[in-house]
Every structure is written in C-alpha cells, then in structure tokens.
Amino acid sequence: DSGVTQTPKHLITATGQRVTLRCSPRSGDLSVYWYQQSLDQGLQFLIQYYNGEERAKGNILERFSAQQFPDLHSELNLSSLELGDSALYFCASSVATSGDEQFFGPGTRLTVL
Amino acid sequence: QQQVKQSPQSLIVQKGGISIINCAYENTAFDYFPWYQQFPGKGPALLIAIRPDVSEKKEGRFTISFNKSAKQFSLHIMDSQPGDSATYFCAASGGNQGGKLIFGQGTELSVKP
C-alpha cells in the first residue's frame, strides 16, 4: 500500500458525460500528479500540482481539468467524454516538486460506452 | 528528445536466472531515473532509482546500471523468482520539466518455475 488513495476504483459512463476522479496523497506529500495509462499510449503524464498550484502540464486535453484543494487532495475532471478516454487514471504523490520518489495510487479504471 | 525507449517488450526468464531490461534516453537534462514494477490491476510501485552521478545502484536483488555517455540505463534482477513476474517501466525526469515522469513503453517479465 503506497498510502495514496483514489476513488472510485471503477467508473462506467457514456459518451458526452462528465466525471470526477478523486485522489488523496500520502500524508506529508505536497505534490500530486495525474497519469493516464492506456494500451496504445502507455503511461502518460497529464498534470502536476504542488501545494495548490499547477507546476507542470503534459498532453492533457482541454476537456480535462484538475485542481488541488487546501487539504491537498486533488480532483481530475473529465468532460465531454469520448470512447478513447477509456483508460486507467493514476494519481501519484511526492514530497517535493521534482519527479523524485513518486508513489502511485491504485488507479481509477474509466470505461466510456 | 522527450522519449524514453525501453527494450525488450517482453522477456521470459527461468527461475534463478538474471533478467535484464534496457532503456535509452535523449534529453541530457534528465537527472532522475526510476524503475517501477506494476502487477495486473495495481498501480506502478517504485522499485529503485538512480541519479547520473553514480554508475550503479543495488538494492537487494535489483541493480541499476547507468551509462551517462551512452545515455542508457538498465535494470538487472538477479536470482529472478516467479513472484517477480510483472510489467517493469523505466522513467526519467529533470531539467525544466517539473515533476513530470516520462515513461518507457514497459517490459512484461515472466519468470518460469
């Protein structure tokens, strides 16, 4: 157990819908990262927050947004969902802003029908 | 310049043998190189990591070898066990990328009893 929690574990929804994925980092970690894992794209970095501020952005679609709250938990919002958005979404956390020692949560499996 | 190339895609090793997975990178600004282990249905787990100022790091049966001039690094799993059967990912981060981890494509390791 990495200490990073993610909810829900599974999510099944329809095209065009909007969903919210939630992540709680390990105690003491200030950075939260979101990654997408799919068979064709592998593990792709989406976005990083550090203590509530956006620090780095990857190939995140405009339909996707994220935020980190004062209690350091983070939410990833996915809207206007498409079939191709079906994937595993992982949250990771670390103490610092660098990429060092990122600990991953168990993931949310999103299925868009 | 952002890619991390990993090989082989899959690997079958006999119990007790040595598993070797290789990665190559282009961006010389990268300064942190972790390896992650992922079991089906689980999030990636940090296994071992290295920085470019050392050529080798060993933790138990796992060793990273790092060749800065060749921009390559590899994971060696000594005395491989069936419980090591998993997918292994190399990654890199650093420079002005914030905490962004760039992952290799993954290697599916199967250790036969």
mmCIF file of C-alpha atoms in Angstrom:
data_model
loop_
_atom_site.group_PDB
_atom_site.id
_atom_site.type_symbol
_atom_site.label_atom_id
_atom_site.label_comp_id
_atom_site.label_asym_id
_atom_site.label_seq_id
_atom_site.Cartn_x
_atom_site.Cartn_y
_atom_site.Cartn_z
ATOM 1 C CA ASP A 1 0.000 0.000 0.000
ATOM 2 C CA SER A 2 1.556 3.275 -1.199
ATOM 3 C CA GLY A 3 -0.565 5.487 1.063
ATOM 4 C CA VAL A 4 -2.142 7.221 -1.946
ATOM 5 C CA THR A 5 -5.883 6.674 -2.206
ATOM 6 C CA GLN A 6 -8.074 7.054 -5.276
ATOM 7 C CA THR A 7 -11.821 6.883 -5.703
ATOM 8 C CA PRO A 8 -13.733 5.451 -7.356
ATOM 9 C CA LYS A 9 -11.964 2.229 -8.310
ATOM 10 C CA HIS A 10 -14.139 1.715 -11.371
ATOM 11 C CA LEU A 11 -16.280 4.120 -13.354
ATOM 12 C CA ILE A 12 -18.545 3.270 -16.272
ATOM 13 C CA THR A 13 -20.218 6.101 -18.123
ATOM 14 C CA ALA A 14 -21.494 7.136 -21.529
ATOM 15 C CA THR A 15 -20.014 9.337 -24.220
ATOM 16 C CA GLY A 16 -20.609 13.033 -23.681
ATOM 17 C CA GLN A 17 -20.773 12.713 -19.906
ATOM 18 C CA ARG A 18 -18.583 14.318 -17.237
ATOM 19 C CA VAL A 19 -16.838 12.505 -14.376
ATOM 20 C CA THR A 20 -14.664 13.457 -11.425
ATOM 21 C CA LEU A 21 -11.801 11.333 -10.144
ATOM 22 C CA ARG A 22 -10.518 11.933 -6.649
ATOM 23 C CA CYS A 23 -7.068 11.459 -5.125
ATOM 24 C CA SER A 24 -5.708 11.814 -1.595
ATOM 25 C CA PRO A 25 -1.905 11.990 -1.410
ATOM 26 C CA ARG A 26 0.316 10.342 1.178
ATOM 27 C CA SER A 27 0.496 12.162 4.465
ATOM 28 C CA GLY A 28 3.085 14.939 4.177
ATOM 29 C CA ASP A 29 3.268 14.941 0.375
ATOM 30 C CA LEU A 30 2.628 18.311 -1.244
ATOM 31 C CA SER A 31 2.840 17.306 -4.914
ATOM 32 C CA VAL A 32 0.103 15.447 -6.753
ATOM 33 C CA TYR A 33 0.466 14.100 -10.271
ATOM 34 C CA TRP A 34 -2.074 12.615 -12.668
ATOM 35 C CA TYR A 35 -1.193 9.996 -15.280
ATOM 36 C CA GLN A 36 -3.218 8.167 -17.898
ATOM 37 C CA GLN A 37 -2.418 4.562 -18.820
ATOM 38 C CA SER A 38 -3.769 3.002 -21.992
ATOM 39 C CA LEU A 39 -2.642 0.090 -24.147
ATOM 40 C CA ASP A 40 -1.737 2.254 -27.134
ATOM 41 C CA GLN A 41 -0.243 5.288 -25.340
ATOM 42 C CA GLY A 42 1.327 3.663 -22.291
ATOM 43 C CA LEU A 43 1.780 5.767 -19.144
ATOM 44 C CA GLN A 44 1.349 9.446 -19.980
ATOM 45 C CA PHE A 45 1.804 12.393 -17.639
ATOM 46 C CA LEU A 46 -1.186 14.720 -17.528
ATOM 47 C CA ILE A 47 -0.613 17.397 -14.888
ATOM 48 C CA GLN A 48 1.149 18.185 -11.612
ATOM 49 C CA TYR A 49 0.077 20.331 -8.679
ATOM 50 C CA TYR A 50 2.251 21.427 -5.787
ATOM 51 C CA ASN A 51 0.606 22.840 -2.671
ATOM 52 C CA GLY A 52 -2.406 24.001 -4.652
ATOM 53 C CA GLU A 53 -0.536 25.496 -7.601
ATOM 54 C CA GLU A 54 -0.180 23.991 -11.068
ATOM 55 C CA ARG A 55 3.512 23.140 -11.647
ATOM 56 C CA ALA A 56 3.729 21.157 -14.858
ATOM 57 C CA LYS A 57 1.422 20.217 -17.668
ATOM 58 C CA GLY A 58 1.655 17.324 -20.101
ATOM 59 C CA ASN A 59 -0.519 16.308 -23.014
ATOM 60 C CA ILE A 60 -3.732 16.986 -21.137
ATOM 61 C CA LEU A 61 -6.767 17.550 -23.306
ATOM 62 C CA GLU A 62 -8.718 20.810 -22.981
ATOM 63 C CA ARG A 63 -11.741 18.713 -21.964
ATOM 64 C CA PHE A 64 -9.770 17.638 -18.876
ATOM 65 C CA SER A 65 -9.046 19.831 -15.881
ATOM 66 C CA ALA A 66 -7.670 19.319 -12.410
ATOM 67 C CA GLN A 67 -7.240 21.129 -9.144
ATOM 68 C CA GLN A 68 -5.638 20.619 -5.754
ATOM 69 C CA PHE A 69 -7.535 21.747 -2.699
ATOM 70 C CA PRO A 70 -6.226 23.321 0.551
ATOM 71 C CA ASP A 71 -6.318 19.902 2.254
ATOM 72 C CA LEU A 72 -4.055 18.718 -0.619
ATOM 73 C CA HIS A 73 -6.459 16.242 -2.130
ATOM 74 C CA SER A 74 -6.868 16.559 -5.877
ATOM 75 C CA GLU A 75 -9.619 16.029 -8.393
ATOM 76 C CA LEU A 76 -9.365 15.314 -12.109
ATOM 77 C CA ASN A 77 -12.414 16.354 -14.096
ATOM 78 C CA LEU A 78 -13.046 14.741 -17.470
ATOM 79 C CA SER A 79 -15.833 16.199 -19.608
ATOM 80 C CA SER A 80 -17.454 15.538 -22.994
ATOM 81 C CA LEU A 81 -16.141 12.003 -22.679
ATOM 82 C CA GLU A 82 -15.204 10.025 -25.777
ATOM 83 C CA LEU A 83 -14.657 6.306 -26.263
ATOM 84 C CA GLY A 84 -10.922 6.965 -26.496
ATOM 85 C CA ASP A 85 -10.862 8.354 -22.964
ATOM 86 C CA SER A 86 -11.346 4.839 -21.603
ATOM 87 C CA ALA A 87 -8.181 4.141 -19.642
ATOM 88 C CA LEU A 88 -6.645 3.741 -16.216
ATOM 89 C CA TYR A 89 -6.076 7.035 -14.455
ATOM 90 C CA PHE A 90 -3.409 7.108 -11.770
ATOM 91 C CA CYS A 91 -2.644 9.681 -9.175
ATOM 92 C CA ALA A 92 0.822 9.863 -7.632
ATOM 93 C CA SER A 93 2.244 11.991 -4.862
ATOM 94 C CA SER A 94 5.638 13.101 -3.648
ATOM 95 C CA VAL A 95 7.127 15.400 -1.051
ATOM 96 C CA ALA A 96 8.844 17.822 -3.422
ATOM 97 C CA THR A 97 8.179 19.436 -6.793
ATOM 98 C CA SER A 98 10.785 17.367 -8.633
ATOM 99 C CA GLY A 99 9.958 13.977 -10.100
ATOM 100 C CA ASP A 100 11.712 12.170 -7.281
ATOM 101 C CA GLU A 101 10.029 9.342 -5.401
ATOM 102 C CA GLN A 102 6.540 9.485 -6.800
ATOM 103 C CA PHE A 103 4.205 6.971 -5.158
ATOM 104 C CA PHE A 104 1.241 5.826 -7.171
ATOM 105 C CA GLY A 105 -2.287 5.098 -6.077
ATOM 106 C CA PRO A 106 -4.293 2.029 -7.148
ATOM 107 C CA GLY A 107 -5.905 3.888 -10.050
ATOM 108 C CA THR A 108 -9.394 4.500 -11.386
ATOM 109 C CA ARG A 109 -10.483 2.412 -14.358
ATOM 110 C CA LEU A 110 -12.700 4.541 -16.592
ATOM 111 C CA THR A 111 -14.852 2.871 -19.205
ATOM 112 C CA VAL A 112 -16.729 5.078 -21.650
ATOM 113 C CA LEU A 113 -19.513 3.283 -23.528
ATOM 114 C CA GLN B 1 14.069 14.485 -27.160
ATOM 115 C CA GLN B 2 11.376 13.640 -24.666
ATOM 116 C CA GLN B 3 11.247 9.944 -25.349
ATOM 117 C CA VAL B 4 12.482 7.092 -23.234
ATOM 118 C CA LYS B 5 12.888 3.906 -25.244
ATOM 119 C CA GLN B 6 12.649 0.577 -23.440
ATOM 120 C CA SER B 7 13.502 -2.933 -24.563
ATOM 121 C CA PRO B 8 12.641 -5.725 -24.772
ATOM 122 C CA GLN B 9 8.857 -5.524 -24.911
ATOM 123 C CA SER B 10 8.590 -8.941 -23.257
ATOM 124 C CA LEU B 11 11.030 -11.248 -21.519
ATOM 125 C CA ILE B 12 10.880 -14.855 -20.354
ATOM 126 C CA VAL B 13 13.458 -15.987 -17.811
ATOM 127 C CA GLN B 14 13.933 -19.216 -15.893
ATOM 128 C CA LYS B 15 13.711 -19.155 -12.110
ATOM 129 C CA GLY B 16 17.108 -18.265 -10.683
ATOM 130 C CA GLY B 17 18.228 -16.506 -13.849
ATOM 131 C CA ILE B 18 19.104 -12.856 -14.466
ATOM 132 C CA SER B 19 16.513 -10.549 -16.026
ATOM 133 C CA ILE B 20 17.892 -7.528 -17.889
ATOM 134 C CA ILE B 21 15.790 -4.633 -19.167
ATOM 135 C CA ASN B 22 17.293 -1.696 -21.027
ATOM 136 C CA CYS B 23 16.320 1.925 -21.508
ATOM 137 C CA ALA B 24 17.727 4.790 -23.568
ATOM 138 C CA TYR B 25 17.011 8.499 -23.362
ATOM 139 C CA GLU B 26 17.808 11.593 -25.419
ATOM 140 C CA ASN B 27 17.374 14.566 -23.100
ATOM 141 C CA THR B 28 20.663 15.223 -21.297
ATOM 142 C CA ALA B 29 18.826 17.425 -18.787
ATOM 143 C CA PHE B 30 17.213 14.352 -17.222
ATOM 144 C CA ASP B 31 18.665 13.781 -13.754
ATOM 145 C CA TYR B 32 16.470 11.164 -12.126
ATOM 146 C CA PHE B 33 15.877 7.656 -13.452
ATOM 147 C CA PRO B 34 13.452 5.399 -11.559
ATOM 148 C CA TRP B 35 12.189 1.911 -12.278
ATOM 149 C CA TYR B 36 8.626 0.930 -11.476
ATOM 150 C CA GLN B 37 7.060 -2.509 -11.109
ATOM 151 C CA GLN B 38 3.395 -2.997 -11.941
ATOM 152 C CA PHE B 39 1.239 -6.047 -11.255
ATOM 153 C CA PRO B 40 -2.082 -6.506 -13.088
ATOM 154 C CA GLY B 41 -4.813 -4.346 -11.591
ATOM 155 C CA LYS B 42 -2.366 -2.376 -9.422
ATOM 156 C CA GLY B 43 -0.626 0.954 -9.625
ATOM 157 C CA PRO B 44 3.082 1.205 -10.507
ATOM 158 C CA ALA B 45 5.313 0.712 -7.465
ATOM 159 C CA LEU B 46 8.678 2.438 -7.166
ATOM 160 C CA LEU B 47 11.396 -0.213 -7.197
ATOM 161 C CA ILE B 48 14.726 1.579 -7.362
ATOM 162 C CA ALA B 49 16.076 4.848 -8.763
ATOM 163 C CA ILE B 50 19.420 6.371 -9.742
ATOM 164 C CA ARG B 51 20.945 9.764 -10.485
ATOM 165 C CA PRO B 52 23.592 10.348 -13.191
ATOM 166 C CA ASP B 53 26.401 10.949 -10.691
ATOM 167 C CA VAL B 54 26.695 7.213 -9.969
ATOM 168 C CA SER B 55 27.152 4.339 -12.397
ATOM 169 C CA GLU B 56 25.450 1.621 -10.374
ATOM 170 C CA LYS B 57 22.977 1.243 -7.538
ATOM 171 C CA LYS B 58 21.998 -2.008 -5.884
ATOM 172 C CA GLU B 59 19.058 -2.792 -3.627
ATOM 173 C CA GLY B 60 18.690 -6.446 -2.765
ATOM 174 C CA ARG B 61 18.308 -8.452 -5.974
ATOM 175 C CA PHE B 62 17.717 -5.304 -8.067
ATOM 176 C CA THR B 63 20.559 -3.313 -9.643
ATOM 177 C CA ILE B 64 20.501 -0.261 -11.912
ATOM 178 C CA SER B 65 23.463 0.244 -14.213
ATOM 179 C CA PHE B 66 23.827 3.735 -15.645
ATOM 180 C CA ASN B 67 25.930 4.827 -18.631
ATOM 181 C CA LYS B 68 25.815 8.609 -18.893
ATOM 182 C CA SER B 69 27.896 8.889 -22.065
ATOM 183 C CA ALA B 70 25.699 6.384 -23.891
ATOM 184 C CA LYS B 71 22.517 7.834 -22.353
ATOM 185 C CA GLN B 72 21.419 4.358 -21.343
ATOM 186 C CA PHE B 73 20.423 2.646 -18.132
ATOM 187 C CA SER B 74 19.336 -0.856 -17.316
ATOM 188 C CA LEU B 75 17.654 -2.903 -14.613
ATOM 189 C CA HIS B 76 19.133 -6.237 -13.588
ATOM 190 C CA ILE B 77 17.079 -8.635 -11.493
ATOM 191 C CA MET B 78 19.316 -11.304 -10.003
ATOM 192 C CA ASP B 79 18.016 -14.746 -8.971
ATOM 193 C CA SER B 80 14.681 -13.992 -10.684
ATOM 194 C CA GLN B 81 11.641 -15.525 -8.990
ATOM 195 C CA PRO B 82 8.115 -16.297 -10.261
ATOM 196 C CA GLY B 83 6.877 -13.536 -7.928
ATOM 197 C CA ASP B 84 8.895 -11.050 -9.995
ATOM 198 C CA SER B 85 6.584 -11.682 -12.965
ATOM 199 C CA ALA B 86 5.153 -8.226 -13.664
ATOM 200 C CA THR B 87 5.467 -5.296 -16.054
ATOM 201 C CA TYR B 88 8.501 -3.080 -15.493
ATOM 202 C CA PHE B 89 8.712 0.546 -16.555
ATOM 203 C CA CYS B 90 11.745 2.770 -16.709
ATOM 204 C CA ALA B 91 11.225 6.522 -16.460
ATOM 205 C CA ALA B 92 13.129 9.785 -16.466
ATOM 206 C CA SER B 93 12.598 13.292 -15.186
ATOM 207 C CA GLY B 94 14.513 16.514 -14.698
ATOM 208 C CA GLY B 95 15.529 19.737 -16.373
ATOM 209 C CA ASN B 96 12.731 22.276 -16.579
ATOM 210 C CA GLN B 97 10.057 19.582 -16.696
ATOM 211 C CA GLY B 98 8.938 19.944 -13.095
ATOM 212 C CA GLY B 99 7.964 16.600 -11.680
ATOM 213 C CA LYS B 100 6.910 15.093 -14.997
ATOM 214 C CA LEU B 101 7.975 11.462 -15.318
ATOM 215 C CA ILE B 102 8.442 10.254 -18.881
ATOM 216 C CA PHE B 103 7.928 6.505 -19.034
ATOM 217 C CA GLY B 104 9.275 3.830 -21.313
ATOM 218 C CA GLN B 105 6.831 1.518 -23.041
ATOM 219 C CA GLY B 106 7.140 -1.234 -20.449
ATOM 220 C CA THR B 107 8.553 -4.768 -20.366
ATOM 221 C CA GLU B 108 6.376 -7.716 -19.472
ATOM 222 C CA LEU B 109 8.565 -10.132 -17.497
ATOM 223 C CA SER B 110 7.577 -13.749 -16.995
ATOM 224 C CA VAL B 111 9.719 -15.916 -14.713
ATOM 225 C CA LYS B 112 9.143 -19.615 -15.302
ATOM 226 C CA PRO B 113 9.471 -22.049 -12.362
#
